[in-house]
């Protein structure tokens, strides 16, 4: 089924601008592109190359070590595969809970990478805002823009 990537590109640009604006103008640090990476892992709409490129962009915008988002995306992809069909069948609340749990795992892995490299910074206020506000909002944006998993199976 052909899809229009213009909506996805526009959403990534919108999230990137929002992330850079919030991170540079306030004391709050958010990572919008990581939430988008988690949603892409579950929606199974785009190829893995798109996830790799988005991970590298998230590393560049977030001033992380190059490859930290990619490593976590690959590690979490093994855990997300069994839940993809459940994610497709779920409602908005269940989808948001799954994204929040996996985003917390992503943040934990990136924090461990920061701990190993002696660059540990945990912004608990930013984490709470990301889990309870940002993850559901970005999930809603993905649904609103029509970037979601589409299956051709009758059962699912």
XYZ file of N, CA and C in Angstrom:
468
model
N 0.839 -1.169 0.000
C 0.000 0.000 0.000
C 0.884 1.232 0.000
N 0.780 2.102 -0.993
C 1.621 3.287 -1.041
C 1.222 4.282 0.056
N 2.190 4.982 0.578
C 1.902 5.968 1.612
C 2.587 7.283 1.251
N 2.087 8.331 1.813
C 2.612 9.651 1.563
C 3.584 9.999 2.682
N 4.850 10.124 2.358
C 5.866 10.409 3.368
C 5.952 11.886 3.719
N 5.251 12.742 2.980
C 5.290 14.176 3.246
C 4.757 14.469 4.652
N 3.689 13.805 5.057
C 3.132 14.007 6.390
C 4.130 13.614 7.473
N 4.813 12.502 7.259
C 5.793 12.045 8.236
C 6.972 13.013 8.317
N 7.463 13.468 7.179
C 8.579 14.416 7.160
C 8.177 15.716 7.849
N 6.964 16.191 7.572
C 6.472 17.412 8.213
C 6.377 17.222 9.719
N 5.898 16.066 10.167
C 5.783 15.801 11.596
C 7.153 15.739 12.266
N 8.128 15.129 11.611
C 9.484 15.067 12.171
C 10.089 16.472 12.265
N 9.888 17.288 11.251
C 10.391 18.667 11.292
C 9.702 19.446 12.402
N 8.396 19.276 12.538
C 7.645 19.944 13.594
C 8.136 19.523 14.977
N 8.333 18.234 15.181
C 8.831 17.741 16.462
C 10.257 18.218 16.736
N 11.096 18.276 15.698
C 12.475 18.735 15.857
C 12.523 20.207 16.255
N 11.728 21.012 15.599
C 11.695 22.446 15.922
C 11.161 22.649 17.342
N 10.122 21.909 17.697
C 9.576 22.007 19.048
C 10.607 21.587 20.089
N 11.320 20.503 19.828
C 12.332 20.009 20.762
C 13.456 21.018 20.933
N 13.967 21.542 19.850
C 15.071 22.503 19.932
C 14.621 23.782 20.630
N 13.402 24.233 20.347
C 12.891 25.449 20.970
C 12.738 25.279 22.475
N 12.137 24.189 22.908
C 11.947 23.958 24.349
C 13.287 23.758 25.047
N 14.178 22.988 24.444
C 15.457 22.692 25.093
C 16.350 23.921 25.204
N 16.263 24.832 24.238
C 17.132 26.008 24.265
C 16.529 27.193 25.003
N 15.214 27.229 25.170
C 14.602 28.402 25.784
C 14.163 28.175 27.234
N 14.145 26.947 27.689
C 13.743 26.664 29.068
C 14.767 25.751 29.731
N 14.574 25.522 31.001
C 15.422 24.590 31.734
C 14.975 23.156 31.573
N 13.866 22.963 30.910
C 13.305 21.641 30.681
C 13.984 20.999 29.475
N 14.325 19.734 29.602
C 14.912 19.011 28.472
C 13.963 17.899 28.055
N 13.534 17.938 26.790
C 12.646 16.906 26.272
C 13.285 16.264 25.047
N 12.815 15.070 24.726
C 13.359 14.324 23.595
C 12.190 13.781 22.765
N 11.643 14.624 21.908
C 10.473 14.266 21.101
C 10.790 13.183 20.076
N 11.955 13.210 19.513
C 12.284 12.263 18.461
C 12.426 10.836 18.994
N 12.786 10.696 20.261
C 12.838 9.350 20.843
C 11.448 8.740 20.942
N 10.473 9.561 21.267
C 9.091 9.071 21.307
C 8.667 8.648 19.905
N 9.051 9.432 18.904
C 8.721 9.083 17.517
C 9.395 7.776 17.109
N 10.609 7.541 17.572
C 11.309 6.289 17.262
C 10.553 5.102 17.847
N 10.102 5.238 19.088
C 9.350 4.155 19.733
C 8.055 3.894 18.980
N 7.357 4.944 18.585
C 6.107 4.771 17.842
C 6.368 4.096 16.502
N 7.473 4.447 15.845
C 7.805 3.807 14.569
C 8.139 2.330 14.750
N 8.769 1.983 15.863
C 9.063 0.569 16.108
C 7.780 -0.248 16.224
N 6.767 0.327 16.837
C 5.519 -0.402 17.018
C 4.598 -0.332 15.820
N 4.602 0.787 15.128
C 3.668 0.915 14.008
C 4.090 0.066 12.825
N 5.389 -0.205 12.703
C 5.897 -1.080 11.646
C 5.486 -0.581 10.260
N 5.445 0.749 10.106
C 5.033 1.364 8.852
C 6.238 1.653 7.967
N 7.323 2.105 8.570
C 8.496 2.499 7.815
C 9.594 1.459 7.948
N 10.543 1.526 7.048
C 11.648 0.574 7.066
C 12.604 0.897 8.213
N 13.504 -0.019 8.470
C 14.469 0.174 9.544
C 15.441 1.305 9.218
N 15.639 1.588 7.940
C 16.521 2.692 7.540
C 15.970 4.021 8.043
N 14.659 4.180 8.023
C 14.043 5.404 8.532
C 14.282 5.516 10.039
N 14.193 4.405 10.743
C 14.456 4.405 12.184
C 15.924 4.770 12.446
N 16.832 4.252 11.637
C 18.255 4.576 11.790
C 18.497 6.062 11.555
N 17.930 6.614 10.495
C 18.121 8.036 10.196
C 17.506 8.920 11.276
N 16.331 8.542 11.764
C 15.695 9.309 12.833
C 16.494 9.203 14.131
N 17.100 8.061 14.377
C 17.949 7.890 15.568
C 19.180 8.781 15.492
N 19.796 8.836 14.341
C 20.971 9.699 14.184
C 20.597 11.180 14.309
N 19.429 11.556 13.773
C 18.957 12.928 13.922
C 18.671 13.242 15.386
N 18.093 12.283 16.113
C 17.825 12.478 17.542
C 19.128 12.647 18.326
N 20.158 11.903 17.953
C 21.458 12.060 18.605
C 22.051 13.443 18.333
N 21.931 13.911 17.115
C 22.487 15.216 16.773
C 21.729 16.358 17.439
N 20.415 16.277 17.478
C 19.626 17.344 18.092
C 19.723 17.327 19.608
N 19.848 16.150 20.184
C 19.888 16.033 21.631
C 21.267 16.083 22.223
N 22.286 16.249 21.401
C 23.686 16.293 21.850
C 24.072 15.031 22.613
N 23.576 13.896 22.162
C 23.941 12.616 22.741
C 25.149 12.069 21.999
N 25.695 10.987 22.507
C 26.744 10.303 21.774
C 26.145 9.706 20.515
N 26.834 9.867 19.418
C 26.322 9.397 18.143
C 26.174 7.877 18.183
N 24.971 7.413 18.023
C 24.684 5.995 18.036
C 23.957 5.521 19.280
N 23.781 6.378 20.273
C 23.113 5.932 21.502
C 21.629 5.656 21.259
N 20.948 6.513 20.504
C 19.550 6.256 20.176
C 19.423 5.034 19.262
N 20.365 4.889 18.364
C 20.341 3.737 17.461
C 20.520 2.436 18.232
N 21.461 2.413 19.161
C 21.673 1.221 19.982
C 20.415 0.868 20.765
N 19.784 1.878 21.372
C 18.578 1.598 22.148
C 17.416 1.172 21.251
N 17.320 1.744 20.054
C 16.246 1.346 19.130
C 16.423 -0.105 18.706
N 17.655 -0.503 18.440
C 17.906 -1.894 18.060
C 17.621 -2.821 19.240
N 18.047 -2.448 20.431
C 17.804 -3.290 21.608
C 16.305 -3.416 21.896
N 15.583 -2.320 21.771
C 14.149 -2.367 22.050
C 13.343 -2.994 20.923
N 13.916 -3.055 19.729
C 13.180 -3.677 18.624
C 12.971 -5.164 18.879
N 13.914 -5.783 19.580
C 13.745 -7.200 19.914
C 12.604 -7.406 20.902
N 12.396 -6.448 21.789
C 11.310 -6.555 22.755
C 9.958 -6.154 22.158
N 9.982 -5.304 21.152
C 8.724 -4.790 20.609
C 8.074 -5.716 19.588
N 8.835 -6.617 18.989
C 8.291 -7.493 17.949
C 7.089 -8.311 18.429
N 7.129 -8.926 19.620
C 5.950 -9.704 20.039
C 4.710 -8.859 20.326
N 4.892 -7.563 20.528
C 3.765 -6.706 20.897
C 3.182 -5.916 19.717
N 3.702 -6.088 18.523
C 3.259 -5.275 17.387
C 1.791 -5.533 17.063
N 1.370 -6.776 17.026
C -0.037 -7.062 16.731
C -0.959 -6.560 17.839
N -0.546 -6.688 19.080
C -1.337 -6.147 20.185
C -1.448 -4.635 20.068
N -0.354 -3.986 19.682
C -0.359 -2.533 19.505
C -1.335 -2.122 18.406
N -1.363 -2.871 17.325
C -2.274 -2.562 16.214
C -3.735 -2.683 16.624
N -4.032 -3.647 17.495
C -5.410 -3.891 17.914
C -5.850 -3.002 19.071
N -4.917 -2.334 19.706
C -5.210 -1.558 20.900
C -5.877 -0.232 20.569
N -6.521 0.313 21.589
C -7.075 1.652 21.500
C -6.007 2.679 21.834
N -6.418 3.930 21.853
C -5.468 5.024 22.073
C -4.791 4.937 23.440
N -5.547 4.622 24.478
C -4.972 4.573 25.828
C -3.956 3.445 25.938
N -4.282 2.267 25.417
C -3.347 1.147 25.472
C -2.092 1.445 24.655
N -2.271 2.059 23.484
C -1.109 2.431 22.672
C -0.210 3.395 23.431
N -0.811 4.370 24.083
C -0.025 5.355 24.825
C 0.717 4.724 25.990
N 0.090 3.778 26.679
C 0.755 3.105 27.798
C 1.952 2.297 27.293
N 1.775 1.594 26.184
C 2.884 0.816 25.617
C 4.034 1.738 25.216
N 3.708 2.853 24.564
C 4.742 3.806 24.146
C 5.434 4.388 25.369
N 4.687 4.710 26.426
C 5.287 5.268 27.636
C 6.233 4.277 28.310
N 5.831 3.015 28.373
C 6.688 1.991 28.991
C 7.973 1.822 28.191
N 7.850 1.726 26.880
C 9.047 1.542 26.074
C 9.897 2.810 26.017
N 9.273 3.976 26.130
C 10.066 5.203 26.208
C 10.854 5.248 27.515
N 10.241 4.770 28.600
C 10.963 4.706 29.872
C 12.150 3.748 29.768
N 11.964 2.620 29.067
C 13.088 1.697 28.843
C 14.181 2.350 28.001
N 13.773 3.092 26.973
C 14.746 3.800 26.123
C 15.536 4.799 26.952
N 14.843 5.543 27.792
C 15.517 6.526 28.640
C 16.457 5.843 29.626
N 16.062 4.693 30.154
C 16.926 3.963 31.079
C 18.201 3.487 30.388
N 18.072 2.991 29.172
C 19.262 2.529 28.447
C 20.182 3.696 28.104
N 19.608 4.812 27.674
C 20.437 5.983 27.361
C 21.087 6.525 28.629
N 20.389 6.462 29.757
C 20.981 6.886 31.026
C 22.132 5.968 31.418
N 21.990 4.667 31.182
C 23.097 3.741 31.453
C 24.301 4.041 30.567
N 24.041 4.378 29.304
C 25.141 4.763 28.412
C 25.823 6.014 28.953
N 25.023 6.981 29.437
C 25.597 8.183 30.036
C 26.371 7.888 31.304
N 25.897 6.914 32.073
C 26.604 6.527 33.293
C 27.954 5.895 32.971
N 27.987 5.046 31.955
C 29.231 4.385 31.554
C 30.235 5.396 31.005
N 29.746 6.399 30.290
C 30.641 7.391 29.676
C 30.867 8.609 30.574
N 30.420 8.527 31.824
C 30.609 9.587 32.811
C 29.952 10.893 32.392
N 28.857 10.795 31.703
C 28.109 11.977 31.285
C 26.661 11.790 31.726
N 26.472 11.650 33.020
C 25.152 11.327 33.552
C 24.403 12.603 33.879
N 23.228 12.736 33.273
C 22.364 13.867 33.541
C 20.928 13.372 33.498
N 20.251 13.447 34.625
C 18.856 13.022 34.693
C 18.017 14.223 35.079
N 17.110 14.592 34.203
C 16.175 15.667 34.481
C 14.827 15.011 34.776
N 14.522 14.858 36.057
C 13.320 14.127 36.447
C 12.052 14.853 36.032
N 12.056 16.180 36.082
C 10.885 16.934 35.641
C 10.643 16.717 34.159
N 11.697 16.736 33.373
C 11.569 16.474 31.941
C 11.071 15.067 31.662
N 11.546 14.108 32.448
C 11.110 12.720 32.272
C 9.622 12.570 32.565
N 9.157 13.180 33.637
C 7.735 13.098 33.998
C 6.876 13.781 32.934
N 7.319 14.925 32.442
C 6.579 15.628 31.389
C 6.534 14.779 30.120
N 7.645 14.146 29.788
C 7.683 13.302 28.590
C 6.762 12.097 28.716
N 6.765 11.441 29.863
C 5.964 10.230 30.046
C 4.468 10.550 30.068
N 4.070 11.539 30.849
C 2.645 11.771 31.061
C 2.009 12.754 30.086
N 2.799 13.585 29.448
C 2.226 14.573 28.526
C 2.703 14.351 27.097
N 4.013 14.291 26.910
C 4.571 14.273 25.560
C 4.282 12.972 24.806
N 4.425 11.837 25.459
C 4.165 10.559 24.769
C 2.732 10.464 24.254
N 1.707 10.740 25.088
C 0.342 10.685 24.538
C 0.068 11.729 23.462
N 0.658 12.920 23.595
C 0.431 13.963 22.588
C 1.057 13.572 21.253
N 2.283 13.065 21.271
C 2.940 12.658 20.026
C 2.225 11.446 19.435
N 1.742 10.544 20.284
C 0.939 9.418 19.798
C -0.306 9.937 19.089
N -0.956 10.926 19.672
C -2.125 11.533 19.040
C -1.790 12.221 17.730
N -0.619 12.863 17.669
C -0.195 13.504 16.409
C 0.035 12.471 15.312
N 0.628 11.347 15.669
C 0.835 10.289 14.681
C -0.504 9.778 14.152
N -1.482 9.633 15.039
C -2.805 9.183 14.609
C -3.485 10.263 13.782
N -3.375 11.513 14.215
C -4.015 12.616 13.503
C -3.437 12.802 12.100
N -2.127 12.639 11.968
C -1.480 12.771 10.670
C -1.681 11.529 9.800
N -2.231 10.481 10.365
C -2.485 9.269 9.594
C -1.272 8.384 9.441
N -0.292 8.534 10.316
C 0.911 7.706 10.274
C 0.711 6.587 11.285
N 0.124 5.504 10.828
C -0.181 4.401 11.726
C -0.034 3.095 10.982
N -0.031 2.050 11.743
C 0.110 0.727 11.154
C -1.159 0.353 10.403
N -0.991 -0.084 9.198
C -2.121 -0.522 8.386
C -1.860 -1.971 8.005
N -2.766 -2.823 8.363
C -2.622 -4.228 8.035
C -3.680 -4.615 7.020
N -3.346 -5.558 6.167
C -4.286 -6.008 5.169
C -4.908 -7.341 5.557
N -4.547 -7.825 6.741
C -5.134 -9.065 7.221
C -6.561 -8.820 7.683
N -7.445 -9.746 7.416
C -8.831 -9.597 7.820
C -8.967 -9.763 9.334
N -8.187 -10.628 9.912
C -8.291 -10.915 11.333
C -7.832 -9.722 12.153
N -6.792 -9.043 11.751
C -6.250 -7.936 12.528
C -6.834 -6.645 12.044
